[in-house]
PDB file of C-alpha atoms and ligand atoms in Angstrom:
ATOM      1  CA  MET A1495      81.406 103.296 117.991  1.00 59.00           C
ATOM      2  CA  ALA A1496      84.617 101.997 119.535  1.00 66.00           C
ATOM      3  CA  ARG A1497      87.580 104.273 119.015  1.00 68.00           C
ATOM      4  CA  ASN A1498      90.456 102.858 117.057  1.00 69.00           C
ATOM      5  CA  VAL A1499      93.520 102.894 119.328  1.00 64.00           C
ATOM      6  CA  ILE A1500      95.889 103.610 116.462  1.00 64.00           C
ATOM      7  CA  GLN A1501      93.845 106.478 115.035  1.00 64.00           C
ATOM      8  CA  PHE A1502      93.279 108.011 118.462  1.00 68.00           C
ATOM      9  CA  GLN A1503      96.818 107.699 119.818  1.00 72.00           C
ATOM     10  CA  LYS A1504      98.600 110.905 120.687  1.00 77.00           C
ATOM     11  CA  GLY A1505     100.982 111.947 117.947  1.00 83.00           C
ATOM     12  CA  LEU A1506     103.558 114.686 118.246  1.00 91.00           C
ATOM     13  CA  SER A1507     101.807 118.075 118.349  1.00 93.00           C
ATOM     14  CA  LEU A1508     103.190 120.933 116.319  1.00 94.00           C
ATOM     15  CA  LEU A1509     104.014 122.708 119.591  1.00 96.00           C
ATOM     16  CA  ASP A1510     105.945 119.683 120.852  1.00 95.00           C
ATOM     17  CA  PHE A1511     107.691 119.478 117.502  1.00 97.00           C
ATOM     18  CA  GLN A1512     108.794 123.116 117.813  1.00 97.00           C
ATOM     19  CA  ARG A1513     110.035 122.494 121.325  1.00 97.00           C
ATOM     20  CA  LEU A1514     112.024 119.383 120.323  1.00 97.00           C
ATOM     21  CA  TYR A1515     113.323 120.351 116.846  1.00 98.00           C
ATOM     22  CA  GLY A1516     112.750 124.095 116.499  1.00 97.00           C
ATOM     23  CA  THR A1517     116.397 125.245 116.213  1.00 97.00           C
ATOM     24  CA  GLU A1518     119.511 124.140 114.298  1.00 96.00           C
ATOM     25  CA  GLU A1519     121.164 123.148 117.609  1.00 96.00           C
ATOM     26  CA  LEU A1520     118.224 120.919 118.576  1.00 98.00           C
ATOM     27  CA  CYS A1521     118.284 119.292 115.121  1.00 98.00           C
ATOM     28  CA  VAL A1522     122.043 118.655 115.319  1.00 97.00           C
ATOM     29  CA  ALA A1523     121.537 117.049 118.739  1.00 96.00           C
ATOM     30  CA  ALA A1524     118.693 114.880 117.374  1.00 97.00           C
ATOM     31  CA  LEU A1525     120.871 113.746 114.447  1.00 97.00           C
ATOM     32  CA  GLU A1526     123.749 112.961 116.818  1.00 96.00           C
ATOM     33  CA  ARG A1527     121.447 110.766 118.921  1.00 96.00           C
ATOM     34  CA  ALA A1528     120.121 109.069 115.784  1.00 95.00           C
ATOM     35  CA  ARG A1529     123.514 108.475 114.200  1.00 95.00           C
ATOM     36  CA  TRP A1530     125.713 107.844 117.231  1.00 95.00           C
ATOM     37  CA  PRO A1531     123.476 106.633 120.076  1.00 94.00           C
ATOM     38  CA  ALA A1532     126.599 105.618 122.042  1.00 94.00           C
ATOM     39  CA  GLY A1533     128.451 108.886 121.281  1.00 94.00           C
ATOM     40  CA  PHE A1534     130.556 109.891 118.259  1.00 95.00           C
ATOM     41  CA  CYS A1535     132.128 106.972 116.424  1.00 94.00           C
ATOM     42  CA  CYS A1536     134.847 107.780 113.859  1.00 95.00           C
ATOM     43  CA  PRO A1537     133.593 106.676 110.417  1.00 91.00           C
ATOM     44  CA  ARG A1538     137.155 105.808 109.414  1.00 95.00           C
ATOM     45  CA  CYS A1539     138.622 103.976 112.447  1.00 96.00           C
ATOM     46  CA  ALA A1540     135.590 103.497 114.782  1.00 94.00           C
ATOM     47  CA  SER A1541     137.339 105.292 117.658  1.00 96.00           C
ATOM     48  CA  HIS A1542     135.148 107.116 120.202  1.00 96.00           C
ATOM     49  CA  ASP A1543     137.897 109.589 121.153  1.00 96.00           C
ATOM     50  CA  TYR A1544     137.335 112.991 119.547  1.00 96.00           C
ATOM     51  CA  GLY A1545     137.623 116.748 119.839  1.00 96.00           C
ATOM     52  CA  ILE A1546     135.317 119.429 118.416  1.00 95.00           C
ATOM     53  CA  VAL A1547     136.333 121.929 115.749  1.00 94.00           C
ATOM     54  CA  TYR A1548     133.784 124.711 115.250  1.00 91.00           C
ATOM     55  CA  GLY A1549     133.153 125.404 111.566  1.00 79.00           C
ATOM     56  CA  ARG A1550     131.104 127.994 109.746  1.00 81.00           C
ATOM     57  CA  ARG A1551     127.916 126.034 109.837  1.00 88.00           C
ATOM     58  CA  LEU A1552     128.173 122.621 111.450  1.00 93.00           C
ATOM     59  CA  LYS A1553     130.675 121.664 114.105  1.00 93.00           C
ATOM     60  CA  ARG A1554     133.251 119.064 113.108  1.00 95.00           C
ATOM     61  CA  TYR A1555     134.212 116.045 115.148  1.00 96.00           C
ATOM     62  CA  GLN A1556     137.920 115.344 114.858  1.00 96.00           C
ATOM     63  CA  CYS A1557     139.055 111.825 115.670  1.00 97.00           C
ATOM     64  CA  ARG A1558     142.011 111.868 118.099  1.00 97.00           C
ATOM     65  CA  ILE A1559     143.386 108.598 116.690  1.00 97.00           C
ATOM     66  CA  CYS A1560     143.332 109.067 112.884  1.00 97.00           C
ATOM     67  CA  ARG A1561     142.670 112.852 112.722  1.00 96.00           C
ATOM     68  CA  HIS A1562     139.651 112.302 110.431  1.00 96.00           C
ATOM     69  CA  GLN A1563     137.135 115.136 110.560  1.00 95.00           C
ATOM     70  CA  ALA A1564     133.409 114.544 110.167  1.00 94.00           C
ATOM     71  CA  THR A1565     130.151 116.447 110.546  1.00 96.00           C
ATOM     72  CA  VAL A1566     126.967 114.756 111.700  1.00 96.00           C
ATOM     73  CA  ILE A1567     125.625 114.751 108.118  1.00 97.00           C
ATOM     74  CA  ALA A1568     128.831 113.731 106.264  1.00 95.00           C
ATOM     75  CA  GLY A1569     128.427 110.289 104.694  1.00 95.00           C
ATOM     76  CA  THR A1570     124.621 110.396 104.951  1.00 97.00           C
ATOM     77  CA  ILE A1571     121.986 111.342 102.387  1.00 97.00           C
ATOM     78  CA  LEU A1572     121.910 114.823 103.997  1.00 97.00           C
ATOM     79  CA  GLN A1573     125.560 115.382 103.049  1.00 95.00           C
ATOM     80  CA  ALA A1574     126.281 118.786 101.450  1.00 90.00           C
ATOM     81  CA  THR A1575     122.716 120.026 101.905  1.00 96.00           C
ATOM     82  CA  LYS A1576     122.319 123.782 101.757  1.00 94.00           C
ATOM     83  CA  LEU A1577     118.972 123.716 103.538  1.00 97.00           C
ATOM     84  CA  PRO A1578     118.720 124.410 107.262  1.00 97.00           C
ATOM     85  CA  LEU A1579     118.340 121.228 109.316  1.00 98.00           C
ATOM     86  CA  THR A1580     115.115 122.697 110.739  1.00 98.00           C
ATOM     87  CA  VAL A1581     113.622 122.435 107.230  1.00 98.00           C
ATOM     88  CA  TRP A1582     114.670 118.786 106.971  1.00 98.00           C
ATOM     89  CA  PHE A1583     113.170 118.013 110.362  1.00 98.00           C
ATOM     90  CA  LEU A1584     109.925 119.758 109.503  1.00 98.00           C
ATOM     91  CA  ALA A1585     109.802 117.519 106.411  1.00 98.00           C
ATOM     92  CA  PHE A1586     110.456 114.407 108.579  1.00 98.00           C
ATOM     93  CA  TYR A1587     107.598 115.542 110.804  1.00 97.00           C
ATOM     94  CA  LEU A1588     105.133 116.260 107.993  1.00 97.00           C
ATOM     95  CA  ILE A1589     105.924 113.010 106.176  1.00 96.00           C
ATOM     96  CA  GLY A1590     105.737 110.980 109.374  1.00 95.00           C
ATOM     97  CA  GLN A1591     102.477 112.405 110.700  1.00 91.00           C
ATOM     98  CA  ALA A1592     100.510 112.555 107.417  1.00 87.00           C
ATOM     99  CA  LYS A1593      97.813 109.910 107.753  1.00 77.00           C
ATOM    100  CA  THR A1594      97.263 109.412 104.047  1.00 77.00           C
ATOM    101  CA  GLY A1595     100.606 110.527 102.685  1.00 83.00           C
ATOM    102  CA  ILE A1596     101.850 113.869 101.451  1.00 90.00           C
ATOM    103  CA  SER A1597     102.920 115.004  97.987  1.00 90.00           C
ATOM    104  CA  SER A1598     106.092 116.874  97.044  1.00 92.00           C
ATOM    105  CA  LEU A1599     103.874 119.779  96.005  1.00 92.00           C
ATOM    106  CA  GLU A1600     102.241 119.980  99.423  1.00 93.00           C
ATOM    107  CA  LEU A1601     105.654 119.722 101.085  1.00 95.00           C
ATOM    108  CA  SER A1602     106.938 122.563  98.913  1.00 96.00           C
ATOM    109  CA  ARG A1603     104.118 124.797 100.208  1.00 96.00           C
ATOM    110  CA  HIS A1604     104.626 123.898 103.879  1.00 96.00           C
ATOM    111  CA  LEU A1605     108.405 124.251 103.697  1.00 97.00           C
ATOM    112  CA  GLY A1606     108.508 127.375 101.544  1.00 97.00           C
ATOM    113  CA  LEU A1607     110.668 125.657  98.909  1.00 97.00           C
ATOM    114  CA  ASN A1608     110.351 125.563  95.149  1.00 97.00           C
ATOM    115  CA  TYR A1609     108.915 122.333  93.761  1.00 95.00           C
ATOM    116  CA  ASP A1610     112.211 120.886  92.470  1.00 95.00           C
ATOM    117  CA  THR A1611     113.944 121.351  95.815  1.00 96.00           C
ATOM    118  CA  ALA A1612     110.969 119.862  97.681  1.00 96.00           C
ATOM    119  CA  TRP A1613     110.878 116.927  95.240  1.00 94.00           C
ATOM    120  CA  LEU A1614     114.547 116.169  95.889  1.00 95.00           C
ATOM    121  CA  LEU A1615     114.193 116.413  99.642  1.00 97.00           C
ATOM    122  CA  HIS A1616     111.034 114.266  99.588  1.00 96.00           C
ATOM    123  CA  ASN A1617     112.644 111.605  97.399  1.00 95.00           C
ATOM    124  CA  LYS A1618     115.808 111.475  99.503  1.00 97.00           C
ATOM    125  CA  ILE A1619     113.722 110.934 102.630  1.00 97.00           C
ATOM    126  CA  MET A1620     111.555 108.265 100.952  1.00 96.00           C
ATOM    127  CA  LYS A1621     114.689 106.511  99.682  1.00 96.00           C
ATOM    128  CA  ALA A1622     116.091 106.441 103.225  1.00 97.00           C
ATOM    129  CA  MET A1623     112.794 105.092 104.630  1.00 97.00           C
ATOM    130  CA  SER A1624     112.606 102.484 101.876  1.00 96.00           C
ATOM    131  CA  GLU A1625     116.197 101.276 102.461  1.00 96.00           C
ATOM    132  CA  ARG A1626     115.475 100.968 106.179  1.00 97.00           C
ATOM    133  CA  GLU A1627     112.497  98.738 105.359  1.00 97.00           C
ATOM    134  CA  ASP A1628     114.688  96.580 103.091  1.00 95.00           C
ATOM    135  CA  SER A1629     116.743  95.610 106.132  1.00 94.00           C
ATOM    136  CA  TYR A1630     113.806  93.727 107.687  1.00 96.00           C
ATOM    137  CA  VAL A1631     112.010  90.513 106.704  1.00 97.00           C
ATOM    138  CA  LEU A1632     108.514  89.360 107.652  1.00 97.00           C
ATOM    139  CA  LEU A1633     108.069  86.451 110.058  1.00 96.00           C
ATOM    140  CA  GLY A1634     105.297  84.011 110.964  1.00 95.00           C
ATOM    141  CA  LYS A1635     101.787  83.995 109.473  1.00 97.00           C
ATOM    142  CA  ILE A1636     101.584  85.981 106.239  1.00 96.00           C
ATOM    143  CA  GLN A1637      98.718  87.074 103.985  1.00 96.00           C
ATOM    144  CA  MET A1638      99.918  87.904 100.510  1.00 95.00           C
ATOM    145  CA  ASP A1639      98.369  89.376  97.369  1.00 94.00           C
ATOM    146  CA  ASP A1640      99.172  90.894  94.010  1.00 93.00           C
ATOM    147  CA  ALA A1641      97.913  94.249  92.748  1.00 92.00           C
ATOM    148  CA  TYR A1642      98.640  97.058  90.332  1.00 89.00           C
ATOM    149  CA  LEU A1643      99.531 100.649  91.080  1.00 84.00           C
ATOM    150  CA  GLY A1644      98.791 103.629  88.899  1.00 73.00           C
ATOM    151  CA  GLY A1645      97.596 103.001  85.386  1.00 57.00           C
ATOM    152  CA  GLU A1646      94.844 105.594  85.545  1.00 50.00           C
ATOM    153  CA  ARG A1647      95.780 106.772  82.059  1.00 46.00           C
ATOM    154  CA  PRO A1648      93.148 105.866  79.458  1.00 44.00           C
ATOM    155  CA  GLY A1649      93.619 102.822  77.267  1.00 45.00           C
ATOM    156  CA  GLY A1650      94.717 100.281  79.865  1.00 45.00           C
ATOM    157  CA  LYS A1651      92.862  97.016  80.344  1.00 48.00           C
ATOM    158  CA  PRO A1652      91.573  96.358  83.848  1.00 51.00           C
ATOM    159  CA  GLY A1653      93.042  93.704  86.141  1.00 50.00           C
ATOM    160  CA  ARG A1654      96.080  91.464  85.812  1.00 50.00           C
ATOM    161  CA  GLY A1655      98.067  91.934  82.657  1.00 49.00           C
ATOM    162  CA  SER A1656      96.875  95.499  82.090  1.00 48.00           C
ATOM    163  CA  GLU A1657      99.081  98.149  80.529  1.00 52.00           C
ATOM    164  CA  ASN A1658     100.422 101.344  82.106  1.00 58.00           C
ATOM    165  CA  LYS A1659     100.492  99.816  85.564  1.00 81.00           C
ATOM    166  CA  VAL A1660     103.169  98.759  87.993  1.00 88.00           C
ATOM    167  CA  PRO A1661     102.728  95.212  89.328  1.00 92.00           C
ATOM    168  CA  ILE A1662     103.219  95.049  93.089  1.00 94.00           C
ATOM    169  CA  VAL A1663     103.288  92.325  95.700  1.00 96.00           C
ATOM    170  CA  ALA A1664     101.894  93.081  99.159  1.00 97.00           C
ATOM    171  CA  ALA A1665     102.283  90.938 102.263  1.00 97.00           C
ATOM    172  CA  ILE A1666     101.242  91.433 105.866  1.00 97.00           C
ATOM    173  CA  SER A1667     102.326  89.458 108.909  1.00 97.00           C
ATOM    174  CA  LEU A1668      99.801  88.555 111.616  1.00 96.00           C
ATOM    175  CA  ASN A1669     100.301  87.753 115.283  1.00 95.00           C
ATOM    176  CA  ASN A1670      98.776  84.709 117.003  1.00 93.00           C
ATOM    177  CA  ALA A1671      95.591  86.636 117.678  1.00 93.00           C
ATOM    178  CA  GLY A1672      95.309  87.280 113.918  1.00 92.00           C
ATOM    179  CA  HIS A1673      96.086  91.005 114.163  1.00 93.00           C
ATOM    180  CA  PRO A1674      98.292  92.713 111.582  1.00 95.00           C
ATOM    181  CA  ILE A1675     101.873  93.506 112.626  1.00 96.00           C
ATOM    182  CA  TYR A1676     104.212  94.398 109.767  1.00 97.00           C
ATOM    183  CA  THR A1677     103.882  94.850 106.035  1.00 97.00           C
ATOM    184  CA  LYS A1678     105.985  94.730 102.884  1.00 97.00           C
ATOM    185  CA  ILE A1679     104.793  96.185  99.606  1.00 97.00           C
ATOM    186  CA  THR A1680     107.173  96.377  96.659  1.00 95.00           C
ATOM    187  CA  PRO A1681     107.024  96.451  92.875  1.00 94.00           C
ATOM    188  CA  VAL A1682     107.975  93.298  90.964  1.00 95.00           C
ATOM    189  CA  SER A1683     109.019  92.783  87.347  1.00 92.00           C
ATOM    190  CA  GLY A1684     105.859  90.687  86.830  1.00 93.00           C
ATOM    191  CA  PHE A1685     103.769  87.953  88.431  1.00 94.00           C
ATOM    192  CA  THR A1686     106.129  85.135  87.480  1.00 95.00           C
ATOM    193  CA  SER A1687     107.429  82.254  89.583  1.00 96.00           C
ATOM    194  CA  GLU A1688     110.994  83.604  89.297  1.00 96.00           C
ATOM    195  CA  ALA A1689     110.005  87.090  90.461  1.00 96.00           C
ATOM    196  CA  LEU A1690     107.992  85.724  93.401  1.00 96.00           C
ATOM    197  CA  ALA A1691     110.764  83.312  94.449  1.00 96.00           C
ATOM    198  CA  LYS A1692     113.204  86.214  94.486  1.00 96.00           C
ATOM    199  CA  TRP A1693     110.688  88.404  96.314  1.00 97.00           C
ATOM    200  CA  ALA A1694     110.166  85.793  99.013  1.00 97.00           C
ATOM    201  CA  SER A1695     113.902  85.249  99.527  1.00 96.00           C
ATOM    202  CA  GLN A1696     114.400  89.004  99.993  1.00 96.00           C
ATOM    203  CA  HIS A1697     111.393  89.831 102.140  1.00 97.00           C
ATOM    204  CA  LEU A1698     110.254  86.706 104.017  1.00 97.00           C
ATOM    205  CA  ALA A1699     112.051  84.715 106.709  1.00 96.00           C
ATOM    206  CA  PRO A1700     112.314  80.965 106.010  1.00 95.00           C
ATOM    207  CA  GLY A1701     109.501  79.110 107.764  1.00 95.00           C
ATOM    208  CA  CYS A1702     106.800  81.736 107.121  1.00 96.00           C
ATOM    209  CA  ALA A1703     103.301  80.344 106.552  1.00 97.00           C
ATOM    210  CA  VAL A1704     102.038  82.171 103.466  1.00 97.00           C
ATOM    211  CA  LEU A1705      98.364  82.366 102.506  1.00 96.00           C
ATOM    212  CA  SER A1706      97.502  83.624  99.016  1.00 94.00           C
ATOM    213  CA  ASP A1707      94.841  83.273  96.369  1.00 90.00           C
ATOM    214  CA  GLY A1708      95.175  80.756  93.560  1.00 88.00           C
ATOM    215  CA  LEU A1709      97.521  82.771  91.305  1.00 89.00           C
ATOM    216  CA  ALA A1710     100.143  80.185  90.324  1.00 92.00           C
ATOM    217  CA  CYS A1711     103.289  82.263  90.880  1.00 94.00           C
ATOM    218  CA  PHE A1712     102.695  82.439  94.661  1.00 95.00           C
ATOM    219  CA  ARG A1713     103.567  78.735  94.924  1.00 95.00           C
ATOM    220  CA  SER A1714     107.217  79.606  94.352  1.00 96.00           C
ATOM    221  CA  VAL A1715     107.534  81.162  97.841  1.00 96.00           C
ATOM    222  CA  THR A1716     108.318  77.577  98.877  1.00 96.00           C
ATOM    223  CA  THR A1717     111.717  77.887  97.157  1.00 96.00           C
ATOM    224  CA  ALA A1718     112.582  80.461  99.862  1.00 94.00           C
ATOM    225  CA  GLY A1719     111.773  77.922 102.583  1.00 96.00           C
ATOM    226  CA  CYS A1720     108.224  79.191 103.265  1.00 96.00           C
ATOM    227  CA  ARG A1721     105.106  77.070 103.574  1.00 96.00           C
ATOM    228  CA  HIS A1722     102.302  77.969 101.199  1.00 96.00           C
ATOM    229  CA  GLU A1723      98.538  77.592 101.219  1.00 95.00           C
ATOM    230  CA  ALA A1724      96.323  78.838  98.407  1.00 93.00           C
ATOM    231  CA  VAL A1725      92.670  79.713  98.985  1.00 90.00           C
ATOM    232  CA  SER A1726      90.600  79.256  95.886  1.00 81.00           C
ATOM    233  CA  SER A1727      88.125  82.087  95.461  1.00 73.00           C
ATOM    234  CA  ARG A1728      85.631  79.752  93.693  1.00 72.00           C
ATOM    235  CA  GLY A1729      83.995  82.548  91.798  1.00 71.00           C
ATOM    236  CA  ARG A1730      83.839  84.901  94.781  1.00 72.00           C
ATOM    237  CA  HIS A1731      85.631  88.207  94.559  1.00 70.00           C
ATOM    238  CA  PRO A1732      88.903  88.031  96.575  1.00 66.00           C
ATOM    239  CA  LYS A1733      87.662  91.149  98.431  1.00 69.00           C
ATOM    240  CA  ASP A1734      84.846  89.059  99.909  1.00 74.00           C
ATOM    241  CA  LEU A1735      87.081  86.356 101.341  1.00 80.00           C
ATOM    242  CA  PRO A1736      87.491  86.659 105.131  1.00 83.00           C
ATOM    243  CA  GLU A1737      90.861  84.889 104.905  1.00 85.00           C
ATOM    244  CA  PHE A1738      92.281  87.979 103.207  1.00 90.00           C
ATOM    245  CA  ARG A1739      90.686  90.619 105.395  1.00 91.00           C
ATOM    246  CA  TRP A1740      93.883  92.416 106.439  1.00 93.00           C
ATOM    247  CA  ILE A1741      95.662  92.362 103.133  1.00 93.00           C
ATOM    248  CA  ASN A1742      92.492  93.715 101.496  1.00 92.00           C
ATOM    249  CA  ILE A1743      92.248  96.545 104.050  1.00 92.00           C
ATOM    250  CA  LEU A1744      95.931  97.341 103.562  1.00 93.00           C
ATOM    251  CA  LEU A1745      95.646  97.528  99.767  1.00 92.00           C
ATOM    252  CA  SER A1746      92.454  99.541  99.970  1.00 91.00           C
ATOM    253  CA  ASN A1747      94.104 102.080 102.342  1.00 90.00           C
ATOM    254  CA  LEU A1748      97.113 102.247 100.044  1.00 90.00           C
ATOM    255  CA  LYS A1749      94.893 103.092  97.090  1.00 87.00           C
ATOM    256  CA  THR A1750      93.070 105.765  99.110  1.00 85.00           C
ATOM    257  CA  SER A1751      96.410 107.276 100.059  1.00 83.00           C
ATOM    258  CA  ILE A1752      97.561 107.355  96.456  1.00 80.00           C
ATOM    259  CA  SER A1753      94.392 108.854  95.038  1.00 77.00           C
ATOM    260  CA  GLY A1754      94.233 111.428  97.849  1.00 71.00           C
ATOM    261  CA  ALA A1755      97.793 112.667  97.987  1.00 67.00           C
ATOM    262  CA  LEU A1756      99.691 111.547  94.950  1.00 62.00           C
ATOM    263  CA  HIS A1757      97.638 111.688  91.785  1.00 57.00           C
ATOM    264  CA  ALA A1758     100.633 112.961  89.811  1.00 59.00           C
ATOM    265  CA  PHE A1759     103.114 110.432  91.153  1.00 66.00           C
ATOM    266  CA  ASN A1760     105.306 108.712  88.605  1.00 74.00           C
ATOM    267  CA  PHE A1761     104.845 105.086  89.648  1.00 74.00           C
ATOM    268  CA  ASP A1762     106.619 103.706  86.600  1.00 74.00           C
ATOM    269  CA  LYS A1763     109.816 105.241  87.924  1.00 81.00           C
ATOM    270  CA  TYR A1764     109.559 105.589  91.674  1.00 87.00           C
ATOM    271  CA  ALA A1765     107.089 103.008  92.998  1.00 89.00           C
ATOM    272  CA  LYS A1766     109.631 101.259  95.239  1.00 92.00           C
ATOM    273  CA  ARG A1767     110.600 104.439  97.024  1.00 92.00           C
ATOM    274  CA  TYR A1768     107.001 105.536  97.556  1.00 91.00           C
ATOM    275  CA  LEU A1769     105.875 102.098  98.773  1.00 93.00           C
ATOM    276  CA  GLY A1770     108.897 101.817 101.079  1.00 95.00           C
ATOM    277  CA  GLY A1771     107.913 105.113 102.682  1.00 94.00           C
ATOM    278  CA  TYR A1772     104.328 103.909 103.025  1.00 94.00           C
ATOM    279  CA  CYS A1773     105.406 100.647 104.705  1.00 96.00           C
ATOM    280  CA  PHE A1774     107.823 102.518 106.985  1.00 97.00           C
ATOM    281  CA  ARG A1775     104.955 104.578 108.389  1.00 95.00           C
ATOM    282  CA  PHE A1776     102.579 101.618 108.607  1.00 95.00           C
ATOM    283  CA  ASN A1777     105.153  99.493 110.437  1.00 96.00           C
ATOM    284  CA  ARG A1778     105.655 102.230 113.040  1.00 95.00           C
ATOM    285  CA  ARG A1779     101.986 103.205 113.334  1.00 93.00           C
ATOM    286  CA  PHE A1780     101.999 102.511 117.099  1.00 92.00           C
ATOM    287  CA  GLU A1781     104.881 104.953 117.579  1.00 91.00           C
ATOM    288  CA  MET A1782     103.572 108.207 116.133  1.00 92.00           C
ATOM    289  CA  LYS A1783     105.363 110.253 118.792  1.00 93.00           C
ATOM    290  CA  GLU A1784     108.757 108.810 117.861  1.00 95.00           C
ATOM    291  CA  MET A1785     108.193 108.947 114.098  1.00 96.00           C
ATOM    292  CA  THR A1786     110.316 112.076 113.519  1.00 97.00           C
ATOM    293  CA  ASP A1787     113.281 110.487 115.321  1.00 97.00           C
ATOM    294  CA  ARG A1788     112.777 107.228 113.408  1.00 97.00           C
ATOM    295  CA  ILE A1789     112.915 109.037 110.085  1.00 98.00           C
ATOM    296  CA  ALA A1790     116.004 110.979 111.246  1.00 98.00           C
ATOM    297  CA  ASN A1791     117.581 107.614 112.047  1.00 97.00           C
ATOM    298  CA  ALA A1792     116.711 106.187 108.609  1.00 98.00           C
ATOM    299  CA  VAL A1793     118.215 109.269 106.958  1.00 98.00           C
ATOM    300  CA  CYS A1794     121.449 108.874 108.973  1.00 97.00           C
ATOM    301  CA  CYS A1795     121.715 105.228 107.822  1.00 96.00           C
ATOM    302  CA  CYS A1796     121.314 106.141 104.139  1.00 97.00           C
ATOM    303  CA  LYS A1797     124.406 106.858 102.029  1.00 96.00           C
ATOM    304  CA  PRO A1798     124.671 110.034  99.907  1.00 96.00           C
ATOM    305  CA  CYS A1799     122.827 109.859  96.579  1.00 93.00           C
ATOM    306  CA  PRO A1800     123.286 112.446  93.815  1.00 90.00           C
ATOM    307  CA  GLU A1801     120.235 113.957  92.135  1.00 91.00           C
ATOM    308  CA  ARG A1802     121.114 112.250  88.846  1.00 92.00           C
ATOM    309  CA  ALA A1803     120.823 108.827  90.503  1.00 91.00           C
ATOM    310  CA  LEU A1804     117.616 109.783  92.319  1.00 91.00           C
ATOM    311  CA  ARG A1805     115.951 110.704  89.029  1.00 91.00           C
ATOM    312  CA  VAL A1806     116.830 107.457  87.257  1.00 87.00           C
ATOM    313  CA  ALA A1807     114.015 104.920  87.057  1.00 78.00           C
ATOM    314  CA  GLU A1808     114.267 102.023  89.477  1.00 75.00           C
ATOM    315  CA  VAL A1809     114.606  98.509  88.072  1.00 73.00           C
ATOM    316  CA  TYR A1810     112.666  95.716  89.733  1.00 73.00           C
ATOM    317  CA  GLY A1811     113.773  92.127  90.107  1.00 62.00           C
TER     318      GLY A1811
HETATM  319 ZN1   ZN B1025     139.397 107.849 113.389  1.00 54.03          ZN
END
């Protein structure tokens, strides 16, 4: 059997990880590269002229123009953390390399943290990954579908319109050879024309050619400047339609990941964050070696978020 180039690519071995991120100093240097690739930039006045003040834990960069002092984690979602940076980086590594996802409980065991601390760290990292994904839109040929997440509690009806489930929209962009490139999967308030029009304007570039099944709400992607073609399933199961091969594989892998790693995940509240993290890893699946740095970069781009706000349910448009 032919070997899948993505599955067989070299990731970052645990030994390489230790060599690259095994001390606080190495982690500080990695965060500096992620946050200031062109050298320190003052968050207040954007000057590059600075001196170093050595503090108790992290060194401070003092701007020579406005005298502002900053650490490499100030103003990011890592701000005020009491955990060693080596613990954060080990979490970036474990989250990035886990083929089918990792739960907060599993992270807590690997990192030697209690569950609540691991949950917070995990959710901060997923939030950062999800926000990074929000800054991109899909281009070109798109396959799109609707699905439900969760809802394994008894009493729900199967299929569209069922209870206890989070409606999601999934899309995947294809290159000219018909191979999958990037994906977007996010929760929506429902499968309505308004929700899909808003979804398309947020996640698709104008001019995309969208292929979907016959569900009426998909037509409204045209209000975001996309072209739309619906394939009628004519009694066949959408899973059997070759036109939707990649989106079907994507959704099937997503479901495997959820049932394997996250049976206790609260989708009602945190679906966006979880799906954003999933898409982040999928969209960088050719770059397994760089994944830890990519997550460090996402974390540096994400503003501080108090626990209270992290625990509030997300609202979907
Ligand atoms: Zn300054």
